[in-house]
Amino acid sequence: ELKVEQNPLFLSMQEGKNYTIYCNYSTTSDRLYWYRQDPGKSLESLFVLLSNGAVKQEGRLMASLDTKARLSTLHITAAVHDLSATYFCAVDPRDTGNQFYFGTGTSLTVIP
Amino acid sequence: DAGITQSPRHKVTETGTPVTLRCHQTENHRYMYWYRQDPGHGLRLIHYSYGVKDTDKGEVSDGYSVSRSKTEDFLLTLESATSSQTSVYFCAISGRGGLHTDTQYFGPGTRLTVL
């Protein structure tokens, strides 16, 4: 059974601090996607990582992919309140674009 | 924003009733997906489509069927709704320019309650 595990599941952090969310998956894949979801809203695409060693950055968020370790990280730098949301990673295990498997999500709360 | 709409946005129905949810896209993307989102489970794929009349099962397909007769429309049907199908349902699309590495773009969601 394919597993995509995120940790932590819940994260409360102070503004200005740094933290990392981890996404581990149990299958071989070169494709890893990160999404953001605000409460009661839909999912928004953040990053697409398509090869080992891929790194993408947007503002205070940086995502990386290590396919050998089957691990992706989402690093938050100097958190601000607007980053409060739930973050999901998703894996495309067959590299076909047909089936994504999502992690259970990390609920991030940034406290002023 | 990718042009994806879902209808209805909210629905309350009774156990045993058939229900159809509609996903409509204006982006001409090849792939379309139906997910359900439940607390503690993240998003789970129900069915997906890789072209008109081409569909396949996802992780949690039991009790659901789909149809895609046009590129722009993907229908999800619950033949006989059960309380365990109470959930938020999201449609997604991908495949800009035929790319199978494309990310997925999500619709606004449908909140379904089965009493």
Coordinates of C-alpha atoms in Angstrom, one line a residue:
Chain A
E1 CA 0.0 0.0 0.0
L2 CA 1.4 3.4 -1.0
K3 CA 1.8 5.8 1.9
V4 CA 2.5 9.5 1.9
E5 CA 3.2 10.7 5.4
Q6 CA 3.6 14.3 6.5
N7 CA 4.9 15.5 9.7
P8 CA 4.1 17.2 11.8
L9 CA 0.3 17.0 11.4
F10 CA -0.1 20.2 13.4
L11 CA 2.3 23.0 13.7
S12 CA 2.0 26.2 15.8
M13 CA 4.8 28.6 15.4
Q14 CA 5.6 32.2 16.2
E15 CA 6.0 34.9 13.6
G16 CA 9.6 35.3 12.5
K17 CA 10.6 31.7 13.2
N18 CA 11.8 29.1 10.7
Y19 CA 10.4 25.6 10.4
T20 CA 10.3 22.6 8.1
I21 CA 7.5 20.3 7.1
Y22 CA 8.4 16.8 6.0
C23 CA 6.8 14.6 3.4
N24 CA 7.9 10.9 3.2
Y25 CA 6.5 8.6 0.6
S26 CA 6.8 4.8 0.2
T27 CA 7.2 4.4 -3.6
T28 CA 9.6 5.4 -6.3
S29 CA 8.7 8.7 -7.9
D30 CA 10.4 11.7 -9.4
R31 CA 7.3 13.8 -9.1
L32 CA 6.2 15.6 -6.0
Y33 CA 3.7 18.4 -5.6
W34 CA 2.9 20.8 -2.8
Y35 CA -0.5 22.5 -2.3
R36 CA -1.9 25.0 0.2
Q37 CA -5.5 25.0 1.5
D38 CA -7.1 27.8 3.5
P39 CA -10.0 26.9 5.8
G40 CA -13.2 26.2 3.8
K41 CA -11.4 26.8 0.5
S42 CA -10.0 24.8 -2.4
L43 CA -6.4 23.7 -2.9
E44 CA -3.9 26.0 -4.5
S45 CA -0.8 24.7 -6.3
L46 CA 2.5 25.9 -4.7
F47 CA 5.4 23.9 -6.1
V48 CA 6.1 21.2 -8.7
L49 CA 9.2 19.2 -8.2
L50 CA 10.1 16.9 -11.1
S51 CA 13.6 15.5 -10.4
N52 CA 16.0 14.5 -7.7
G53 CA 17.6 17.5 -6.1
A54 CA 14.9 19.9 -7.4
V55 CA 14.5 23.0 -5.3
K56 CA 11.8 25.7 -5.8
Q57 CA 11.3 28.9 -3.8
E58 CA 8.5 31.4 -3.6
G59 CA 8.7 34.1 -1.0
R60 CA 9.1 32.6 2.4
L61 CA 8.6 29.0 1.2
M62 CA 11.1 26.7 -0.3
A63 CA 10.5 23.1 -1.3
S64 CA 13.0 20.4 -2.1
L65 CA 13.0 16.8 -3.3
D66 CA 15.3 13.9 -2.6
T67 CA 14.0 11.0 -4.6
K68 CA 16.6 8.6 -3.2
A69 CA 15.4 9.2 0.4
R70 CA 11.8 9.5 -0.9
L71 CA 11.6 12.7 1.0
S72 CA 10.4 16.2 0.3
T73 CA 10.6 19.2 2.6
L74 CA 8.8 22.5 2.7
H75 CA 10.8 25.1 4.6
I76 CA 9.3 28.2 6.0
T77 CA 11.5 31.1 6.6
A78 CA 10.6 34.0 9.0
A79 CA 6.9 32.9 9.2
V80 CA 4.2 35.5 8.9
H81 CA 0.5 35.1 9.9
D82 CA -0.6 34.9 6.2
L83 CA 1.1 31.6 5.9
S84 CA -1.4 30.0 8.3
A85 CA -3.1 27.2 6.2
T86 CA -3.0 23.5 5.7
Y87 CA -0.2 22.2 3.4
F88 CA -0.4 19.0 1.4
C89 CA 2.2 17.1 -0.5
A90 CA 1.2 14.7 -3.3
V91 CA 3.1 12.0 -5.1
D92 CA 2.6 10.8 -8.7
P93 CA 3.9 7.2 -8.3
R94 CA 3.5 6.0 -11.9
D95 CA 4.8 9.2 -13.4
T96 CA 1.8 9.2 -15.7
G97 CA -0.1 12.2 -14.4
N98 CA -3.0 10.0 -13.7
Q99 CA -3.0 9.3 -10.0
F100 CA -1.8 11.5 -7.2
Y101 CA -1.6 10.3 -3.7
F102 CA -1.9 13.0 -1.1
G103 CA -0.5 13.2 2.4
T104 CA -2.9 13.9 5.3
G105 CA -1.8 17.5 5.5
T106 CA 0.0 19.8 7.9
S107 CA -2.1 22.4 9.6
L108 CA 0.1 25.4 10.2
T109 CA -0.8 28.2 12.6
V110 CA 1.4 31.2 12.8
I111 CA 1.0 33.2 16.0
P112 CA 1.8 36.9 16.1
Chain B
D1 CA -7.3 30.8 -12.0
A2 CA -8.1 27.7 -14.0
G3 CA -11.7 27.8 -15.2
I4 CA -13.3 25.0 -13.1
T5 CA -16.8 25.0 -11.7
Q6 CA -18.6 22.5 -9.6
S7 CA -22.3 22.1 -9.1
P8 CA -24.0 22.0 -6.8
R9 CA -21.8 23.6 -4.2
H10 CA -23.8 22.3 -1.3
K11 CA -26.3 19.4 -1.2
V12 CA -28.2 17.6 1.5
T13 CA -29.8 14.3 0.6
E14 CA -31.2 11.2 2.2
T15 CA -29.7 7.7 2.3
G16 CA -30.5 5.6 -0.7
T17 CA -31.0 8.6 -3.0
P18 CA -29.0 8.9 -6.2
V19 CA -26.8 12.0 -6.5
T20 CA -24.8 13.5 -9.4
L21 CA -22.1 16.1 -9.0
R22 CA -20.9 18.0 -12.0
C23 CA -17.5 19.4 -12.8
H24 CA -17.1 21.7 -15.7
Q25 CA -13.8 23.1 -17.1
T26 CA -13.2 25.8 -19.7
E27 CA -9.4 25.0 -20.0
N28 CA -9.4 22.1 -22.4
H29 CA -7.2 20.1 -20.0
R30 CA -6.9 16.4 -20.8
Y31 CA -7.1 15.0 -17.3
M32 CA -10.0 15.3 -14.8
Y33 CA -10.3 13.9 -11.3
W34 CA -12.7 13.5 -8.5
Y35 CA -11.5 13.5 -4.9
R36 CA -13.1 13.4 -1.6
Q37 CA -11.7 15.1 1.5
D38 CA -12.3 13.9 5.0
P39 CA -10.7 14.9 8.3
G40 CA -7.6 12.7 8.9
H41 CA -7.5 11.4 5.4
G42 CA -6.3 14.2 3.3
L43 CA -7.6 13.9 -0.3
R44 CA -8.4 10.5 -1.7
L45 CA -8.9 9.9 -5.4
I46 CA -12.3 8.4 -6.4
H47 CA -12.1 8.2 -10.2
Y48 CA -10.1 10.0 -12.9
S49 CA -10.4 10.5 -16.7
Y50 CA -7.6 10.8 -19.2
G51 CA -9.9 11.6 -22.1
V52 CA -13.5 11.6 -23.4
K53 CA -15.0 8.2 -22.5
D54 CA -11.7 7.1 -20.9
T55 CA -12.0 6.7 -17.1
D56 CA -10.4 4.6 -14.4
K57 CA -10.8 3.9 -10.8
G58 CA -8.9 5.5 -8.0
E59 CA -8.2 4.6 -4.4
V60 CA -11.8 4.8 -3.1
S61 CA -14.1 4.1 -6.0
D62 CA -16.6 1.7 -4.4
G63 CA -20.1 3.2 -4.5
Y64 CA -19.2 5.8 -7.2
S65 CA -19.4 5.9 -10.9
V66 CA -18.3 8.6 -13.4
S67 CA -18.9 9.6 -17.0
R68 CA -17.1 12.0 -19.4
S69 CA -18.9 12.4 -22.6
K70 CA -17.3 15.8 -23.4
T71 CA -13.9 17.2 -22.7
E72 CA -15.3 19.9 -20.5
D73 CA -17.6 17.8 -18.3
F74 CA -16.9 15.1 -15.7
L75 CA -19.8 13.7 -13.7
L76 CA -19.6 11.8 -10.4
T77 CA -22.6 9.7 -9.5
L78 CA -23.5 8.1 -6.2
E79 CA -26.0 5.5 -7.2
S80 CA -27.4 5.1 -3.8
A81 CA -26.0 7.6 -1.3
T82 CA -24.9 6.4 2.1
S83 CA -23.9 8.4 5.2
S84 CA -20.3 7.3 4.8
Q85 CA -20.3 9.3 1.6
T86 CA -20.8 12.6 3.5
S87 CA -17.8 14.5 2.5
V88 CA -16.4 17.5 0.6
Y89 CA -15.8 16.5 -3.1
F90 CA -13.2 18.3 -5.2
C91 CA -12.8 18.1 -8.9
A92 CA -9.4 18.8 -10.4
I93 CA -7.9 19.1 -13.9
S94 CA -4.4 18.9 -15.3
G95 CA -2.6 18.4 -18.5
R96 CA -1.9 21.8 -19.9
G97 CA -0.7 21.3 -23.4
G98 CA -0.9 17.6 -22.9
L99 CA 1.8 17.7 -20.2
H100 CA 1.5 14.7 -17.9
T101 CA 3.8 16.4 -15.4
D102 CA 1.4 19.3 -14.9
T103 CA 0.1 20.1 -11.5
Q104 CA -3.6 19.7 -10.7
Y105 CA -5.9 22.7 -10.5
F106 CA -8.8 22.3 -8.1
G107 CA -12.4 23.4 -8.3
P108 CA -14.2 25.1 -5.4
G109 CA -15.6 21.9 -3.9
T110 CA -19.1 20.5 -3.2
R111 CA -20.1 19.8 0.4
L112 CA -22.4 16.8 0.4
T113 CA -24.3 15.7 3.4
V114 CA -26.2 12.3 3.4
L115 CA -28.7 12.0 6.2

